Coordinates of C-alpha atoms in Angstrom, one line a residue:
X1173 CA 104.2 105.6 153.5
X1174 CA 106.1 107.9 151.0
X1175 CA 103.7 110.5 149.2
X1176 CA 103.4 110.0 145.8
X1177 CA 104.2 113.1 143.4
X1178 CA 102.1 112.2 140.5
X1179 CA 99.1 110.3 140.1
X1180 CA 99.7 109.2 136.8
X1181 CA 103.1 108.4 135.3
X1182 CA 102.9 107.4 131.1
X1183 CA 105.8 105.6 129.6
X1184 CA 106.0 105.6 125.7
X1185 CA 107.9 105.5 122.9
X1186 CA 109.0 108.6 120.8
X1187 CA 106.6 107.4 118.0
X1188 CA 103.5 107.4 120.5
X1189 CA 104.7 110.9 122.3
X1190 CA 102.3 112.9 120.5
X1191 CA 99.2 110.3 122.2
X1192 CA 101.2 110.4 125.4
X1193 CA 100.9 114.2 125.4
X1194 CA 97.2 113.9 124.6
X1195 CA 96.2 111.8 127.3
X1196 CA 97.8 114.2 129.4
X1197 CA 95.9 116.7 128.6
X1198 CA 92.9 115.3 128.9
X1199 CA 93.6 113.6 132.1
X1200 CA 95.2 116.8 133.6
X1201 CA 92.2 118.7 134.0
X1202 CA 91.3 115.6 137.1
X1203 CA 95.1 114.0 138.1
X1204 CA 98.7 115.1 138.5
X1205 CA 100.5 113.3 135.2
X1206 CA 103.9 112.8 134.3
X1207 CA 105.3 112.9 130.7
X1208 CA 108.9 112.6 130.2
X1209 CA 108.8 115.0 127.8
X1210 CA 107.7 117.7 129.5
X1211 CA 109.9 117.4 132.6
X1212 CA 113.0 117.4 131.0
X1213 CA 114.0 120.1 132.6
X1214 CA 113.4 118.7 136.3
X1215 CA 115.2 115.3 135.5
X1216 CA 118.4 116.9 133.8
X1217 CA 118.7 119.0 137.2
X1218 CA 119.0 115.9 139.1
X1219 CA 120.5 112.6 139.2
X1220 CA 119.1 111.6 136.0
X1221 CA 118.3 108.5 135.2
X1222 CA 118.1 107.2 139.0
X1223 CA 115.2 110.1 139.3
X1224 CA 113.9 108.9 136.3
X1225 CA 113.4 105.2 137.4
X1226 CA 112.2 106.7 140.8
X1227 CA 109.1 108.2 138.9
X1228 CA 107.8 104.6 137.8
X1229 CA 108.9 102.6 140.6
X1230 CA 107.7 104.9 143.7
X1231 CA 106.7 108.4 142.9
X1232 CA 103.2 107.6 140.7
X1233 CA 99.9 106.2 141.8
X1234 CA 99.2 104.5 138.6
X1235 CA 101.2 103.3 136.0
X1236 CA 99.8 103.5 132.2
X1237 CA 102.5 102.0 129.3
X1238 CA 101.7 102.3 125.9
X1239 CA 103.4 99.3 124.6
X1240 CA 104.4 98.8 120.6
X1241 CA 107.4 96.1 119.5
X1242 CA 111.0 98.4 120.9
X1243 CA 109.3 99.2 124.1
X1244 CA 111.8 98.2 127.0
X1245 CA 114.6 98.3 124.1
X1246 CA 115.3 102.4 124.3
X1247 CA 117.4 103.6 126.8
X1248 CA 114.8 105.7 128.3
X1249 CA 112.3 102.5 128.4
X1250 CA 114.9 100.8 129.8
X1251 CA 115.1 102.6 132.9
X1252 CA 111.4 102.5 132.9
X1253 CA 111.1 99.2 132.4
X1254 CA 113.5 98.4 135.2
X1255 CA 111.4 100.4 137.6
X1256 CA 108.0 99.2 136.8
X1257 CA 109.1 95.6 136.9
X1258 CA 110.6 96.0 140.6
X1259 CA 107.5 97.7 142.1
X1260 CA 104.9 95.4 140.2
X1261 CA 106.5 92.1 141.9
X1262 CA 106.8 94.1 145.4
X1263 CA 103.7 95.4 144.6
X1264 CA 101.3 93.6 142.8
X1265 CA 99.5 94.7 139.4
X1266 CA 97.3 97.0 140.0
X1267 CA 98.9 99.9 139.7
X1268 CA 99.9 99.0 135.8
X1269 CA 97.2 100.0 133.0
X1270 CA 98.8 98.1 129.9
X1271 CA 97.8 100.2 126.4
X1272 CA 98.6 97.8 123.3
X1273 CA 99.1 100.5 120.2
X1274 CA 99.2 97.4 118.1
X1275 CA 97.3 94.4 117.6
X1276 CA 101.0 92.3 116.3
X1277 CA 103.0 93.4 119.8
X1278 CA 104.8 90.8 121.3
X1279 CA 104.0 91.1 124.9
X1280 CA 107.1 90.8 127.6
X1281 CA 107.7 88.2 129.0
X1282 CA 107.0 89.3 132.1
X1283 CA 103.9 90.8 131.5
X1284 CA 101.0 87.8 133.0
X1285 CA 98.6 86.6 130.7
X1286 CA 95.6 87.2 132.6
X1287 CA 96.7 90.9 133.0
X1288 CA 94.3 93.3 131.2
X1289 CA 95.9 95.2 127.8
X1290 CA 93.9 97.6 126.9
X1291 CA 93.1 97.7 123.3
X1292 CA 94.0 101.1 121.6
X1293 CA 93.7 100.4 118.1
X1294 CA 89.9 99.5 118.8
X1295 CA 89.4 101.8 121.7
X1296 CA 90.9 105.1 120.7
X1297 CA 92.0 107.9 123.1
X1298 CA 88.6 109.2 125.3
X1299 CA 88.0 106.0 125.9
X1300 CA 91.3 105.1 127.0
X1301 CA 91.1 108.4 129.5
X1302 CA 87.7 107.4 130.8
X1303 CA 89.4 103.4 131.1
X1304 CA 92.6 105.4 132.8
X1305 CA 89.9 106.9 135.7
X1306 CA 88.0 104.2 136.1
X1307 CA 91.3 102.4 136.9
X1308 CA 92.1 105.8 139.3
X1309 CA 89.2 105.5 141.4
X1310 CA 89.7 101.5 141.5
X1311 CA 93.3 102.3 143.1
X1312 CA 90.9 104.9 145.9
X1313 CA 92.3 108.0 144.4
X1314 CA 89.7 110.9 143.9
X1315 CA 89.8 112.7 141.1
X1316 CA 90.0 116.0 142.0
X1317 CA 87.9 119.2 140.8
X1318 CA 89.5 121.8 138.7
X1319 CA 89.6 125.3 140.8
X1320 CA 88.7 128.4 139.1
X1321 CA 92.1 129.3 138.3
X1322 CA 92.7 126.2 137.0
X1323 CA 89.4 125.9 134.7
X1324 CA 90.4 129.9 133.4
X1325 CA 93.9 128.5 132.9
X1326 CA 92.2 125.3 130.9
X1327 CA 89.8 127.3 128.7
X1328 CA 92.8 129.8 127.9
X1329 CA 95.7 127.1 126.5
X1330 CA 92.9 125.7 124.4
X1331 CA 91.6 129.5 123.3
X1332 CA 95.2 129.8 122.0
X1333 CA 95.4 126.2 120.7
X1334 CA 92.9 126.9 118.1
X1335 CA 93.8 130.5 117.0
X1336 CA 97.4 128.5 116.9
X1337 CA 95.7 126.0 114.9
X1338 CA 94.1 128.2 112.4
X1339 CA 96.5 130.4 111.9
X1340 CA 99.0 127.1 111.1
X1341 CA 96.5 125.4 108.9
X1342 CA 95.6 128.6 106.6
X1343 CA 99.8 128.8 106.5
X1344 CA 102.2 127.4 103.4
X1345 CA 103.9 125.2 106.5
X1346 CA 100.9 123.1 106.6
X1347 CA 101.0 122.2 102.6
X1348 CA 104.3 120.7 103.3
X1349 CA 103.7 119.1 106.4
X1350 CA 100.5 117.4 104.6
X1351 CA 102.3 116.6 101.9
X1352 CA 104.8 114.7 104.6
X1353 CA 101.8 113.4 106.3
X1354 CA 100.4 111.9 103.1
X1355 CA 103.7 110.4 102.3
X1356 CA 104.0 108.2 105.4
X1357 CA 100.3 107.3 105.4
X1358 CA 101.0 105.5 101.9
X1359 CA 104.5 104.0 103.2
X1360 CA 102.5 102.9 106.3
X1361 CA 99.7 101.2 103.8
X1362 CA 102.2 100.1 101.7
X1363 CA 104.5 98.8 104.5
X1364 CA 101.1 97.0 105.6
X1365 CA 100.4 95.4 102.3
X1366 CA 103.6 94.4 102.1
X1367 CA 103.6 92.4 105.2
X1368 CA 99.6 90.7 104.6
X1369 CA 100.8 89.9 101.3
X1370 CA 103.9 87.4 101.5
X1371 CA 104.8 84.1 100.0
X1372 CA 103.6 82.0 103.3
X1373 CA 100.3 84.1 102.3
X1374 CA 97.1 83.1 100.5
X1375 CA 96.2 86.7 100.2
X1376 CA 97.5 88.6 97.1
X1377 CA 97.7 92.1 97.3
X1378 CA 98.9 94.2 94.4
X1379 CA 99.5 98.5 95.1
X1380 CA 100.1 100.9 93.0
X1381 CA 100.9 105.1 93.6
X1382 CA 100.3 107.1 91.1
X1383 CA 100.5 111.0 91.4
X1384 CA 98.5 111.7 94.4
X1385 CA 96.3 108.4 94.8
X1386 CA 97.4 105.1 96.1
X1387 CA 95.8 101.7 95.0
X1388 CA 95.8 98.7 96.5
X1389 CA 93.6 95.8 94.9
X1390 CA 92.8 92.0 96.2
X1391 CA 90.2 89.4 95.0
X1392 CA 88.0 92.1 93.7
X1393 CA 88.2 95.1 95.6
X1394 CA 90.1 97.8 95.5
X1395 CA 91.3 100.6 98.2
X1396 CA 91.6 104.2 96.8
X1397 CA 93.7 106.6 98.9
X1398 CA 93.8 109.8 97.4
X1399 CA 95.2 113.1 98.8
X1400 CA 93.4 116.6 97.2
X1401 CA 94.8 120.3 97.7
X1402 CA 93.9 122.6 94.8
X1403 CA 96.5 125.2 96.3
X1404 CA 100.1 124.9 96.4
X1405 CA 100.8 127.6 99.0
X1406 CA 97.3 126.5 101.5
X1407 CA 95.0 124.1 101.9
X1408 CA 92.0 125.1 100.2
X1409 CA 89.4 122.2 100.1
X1410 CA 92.5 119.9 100.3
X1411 CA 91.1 116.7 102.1
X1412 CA 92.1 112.8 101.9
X1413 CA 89.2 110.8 100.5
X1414 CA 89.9 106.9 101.0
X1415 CA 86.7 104.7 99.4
X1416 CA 87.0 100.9 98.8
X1417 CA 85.4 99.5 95.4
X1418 CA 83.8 96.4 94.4
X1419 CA 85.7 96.0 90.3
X1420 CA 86.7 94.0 88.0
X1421 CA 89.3 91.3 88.9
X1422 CA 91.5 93.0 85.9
X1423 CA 91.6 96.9 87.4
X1424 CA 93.9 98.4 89.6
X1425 CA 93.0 102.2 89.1
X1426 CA 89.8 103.5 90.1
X1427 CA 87.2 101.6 88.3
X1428 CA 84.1 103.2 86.3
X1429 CA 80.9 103.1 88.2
X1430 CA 78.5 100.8 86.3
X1431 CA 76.3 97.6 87.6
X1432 CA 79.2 95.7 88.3
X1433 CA 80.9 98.3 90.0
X1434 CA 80.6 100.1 92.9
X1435 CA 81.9 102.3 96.0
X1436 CA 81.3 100.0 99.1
X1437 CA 82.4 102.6 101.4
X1438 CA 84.3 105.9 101.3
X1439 CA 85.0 108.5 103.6
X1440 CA 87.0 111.8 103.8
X1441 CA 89.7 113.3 106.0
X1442 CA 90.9 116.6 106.5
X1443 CA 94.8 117.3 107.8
X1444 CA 95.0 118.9 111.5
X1445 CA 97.1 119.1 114.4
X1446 CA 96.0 117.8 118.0
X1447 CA 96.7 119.5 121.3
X1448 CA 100.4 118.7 121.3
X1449 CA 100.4 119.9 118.1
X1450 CA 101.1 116.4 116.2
X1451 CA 100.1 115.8 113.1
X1452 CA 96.4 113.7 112.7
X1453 CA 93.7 113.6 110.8
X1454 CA 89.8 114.0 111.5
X1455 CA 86.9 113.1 109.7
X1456 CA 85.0 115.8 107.9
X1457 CA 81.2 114.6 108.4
X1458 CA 79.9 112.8 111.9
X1459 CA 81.5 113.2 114.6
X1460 CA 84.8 114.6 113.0
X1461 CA 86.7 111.8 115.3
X1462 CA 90.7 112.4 115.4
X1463 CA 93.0 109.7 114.0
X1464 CA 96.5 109.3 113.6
X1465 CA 98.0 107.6 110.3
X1466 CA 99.5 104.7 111.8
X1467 CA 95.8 103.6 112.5
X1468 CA 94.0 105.5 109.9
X1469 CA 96.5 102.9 107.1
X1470 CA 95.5 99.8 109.9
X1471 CA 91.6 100.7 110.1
X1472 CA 91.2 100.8 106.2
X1473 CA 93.6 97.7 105.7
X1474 CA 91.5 96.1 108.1
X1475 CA 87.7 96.9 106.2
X1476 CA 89.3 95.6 102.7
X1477 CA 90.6 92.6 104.7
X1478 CA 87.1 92.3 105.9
X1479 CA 85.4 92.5 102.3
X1480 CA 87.7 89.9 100.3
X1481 CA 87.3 87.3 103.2

């Protein structure tokens, strides 16, 4: 039986690279794992995209896609598909962990119904890595323990991460970026109430951006994104505050707080990078959980969706 060079092998679009590049991280410290983009360098030495295809279909343990709508479509995916498909029917399933990064994919055809997709949106990452080694140890695979080398080596890359990641976020490059940041987070609400509110729809959702706060309003309630930096050169006490009100029928803007009216929920973000040095956001109280604003815009969408049902 041919030994396998990884134990992990992740196949992903370039909008999900920056979680791809997370999980490895976090699963690095137990399993071998293979990211496309951080092999570049071995594939474009070889035979390209036959190696490439050899990675999914024969030279990983375990399998983990994380599927959107364009997976399979890419050239790159492709490939990857091709593989994974061959060695699944030779194979069998379980060496595929499915990761759904949204709830409206359209699942391939190929792809069995009673096949487990695990859930990211609802999930989030750790999970996801615990989910991943549970799936390991299913497959008989130890996990093995870091060596001493390997835990100094650990402790070291994320020493440097965070004097990286200060030194960035106390920089003028990371006004701009949040600024950029901000910008797709309203497309992405926008693009979302776009889509929930269209003529086959008996949901009517009005929006409205104005200066640094976006406002979307429905049957009463009203979501209030709104981006603060006092500082045009750093962010001082810059943070993203997103609340939903209960208001008048009539307003769009933020409402004033009266009997009638009132903040049903509110929390605030402040910008940050991740280990692969992607943009994200974390929450400033609790348990300062990372999110990412594709499902930061889907999570909030989802609560005002809630609270006008």
């Amino acid at each position: 039986m041919e030994e396998k060079e990884y134990d992990v092998a992740i196949s992903f679009l370039y909008q999900d690279e920056h979680f791809a590049l997370d999980l490895q991280q976090k699963l690095s410290q137990f399993l071998s794992v293979f990211v496309y983009s951080k092999k570049q360098e071995n594939i474009a030495g070889s035979d390209g995209l036959e190696t490439f295809r050899d990675v999914f279909y024969a030279k990983s343990k375990l399998i983990v896609v994380l599927y959107r709508n364009g997976w399979g479509e890419t050239k790159w995916t492709r490939v990857e598909e091709g593989g994974i498909k061959d060695r699944l029917f030779n194979e069998g399933w379980k060496s595929l962990f499915f990761v759904s990064m949204e709830k409206s994919s359209i699942f391939p055809k190929w792809l069995p119904e009673t096949h487990i997709r695990y859930n990211f949106d609802e999930y989030g990452i750790d999970q996801c890595v615990g989910a991943i080694k549970f799936r390991i140890q299913e497959l008989g695979i130890s996990l093995h323990s870091e060596t001493i080398e390997e835990t100094a080596a650990r402790i070291n890359r994320e020493v440097h991460f965070l004097e990286k990641r200060k030194k960035y976020l106390e920089s003028p490059n990371a006004v701009g970026d949040s600024k950029q940041e901000v910008d797709q987070l309203f497309d992405n609400f926008m693009d979302l109430a776009t889509k929930i509110s269209n003529p086959e729809s008996s949901i009517n959702i009005t929006s409205k951006l104005q200066y640094n706060t976006l406002s979307i309003k429905s049957s009463g309630f009203s979501l209030e994104i709104t981006w603060n930096n006092a500082a045009s050169n750093m962010l001082v006490n810059a943070g993203l505050a997103i609340r939903i009100w209960e208001i008048n029928r009539g307003a769009i803007y933020r409402p004033q707080i009266n009997r009638n009216q009132k903040i049903i929920i509110e929390r605030e973000y402040d910008f940050d990078i991740d280990l692969s040095e992607g943009f994200c956001w974390h929450e400033r109280f609790g348990n300062k959980k990372i999110i990412y604003s594709t499902h930061l815009s889907e999570y909030w969408m989802r609560e005002l969706l809630n609270h006008i049902n």
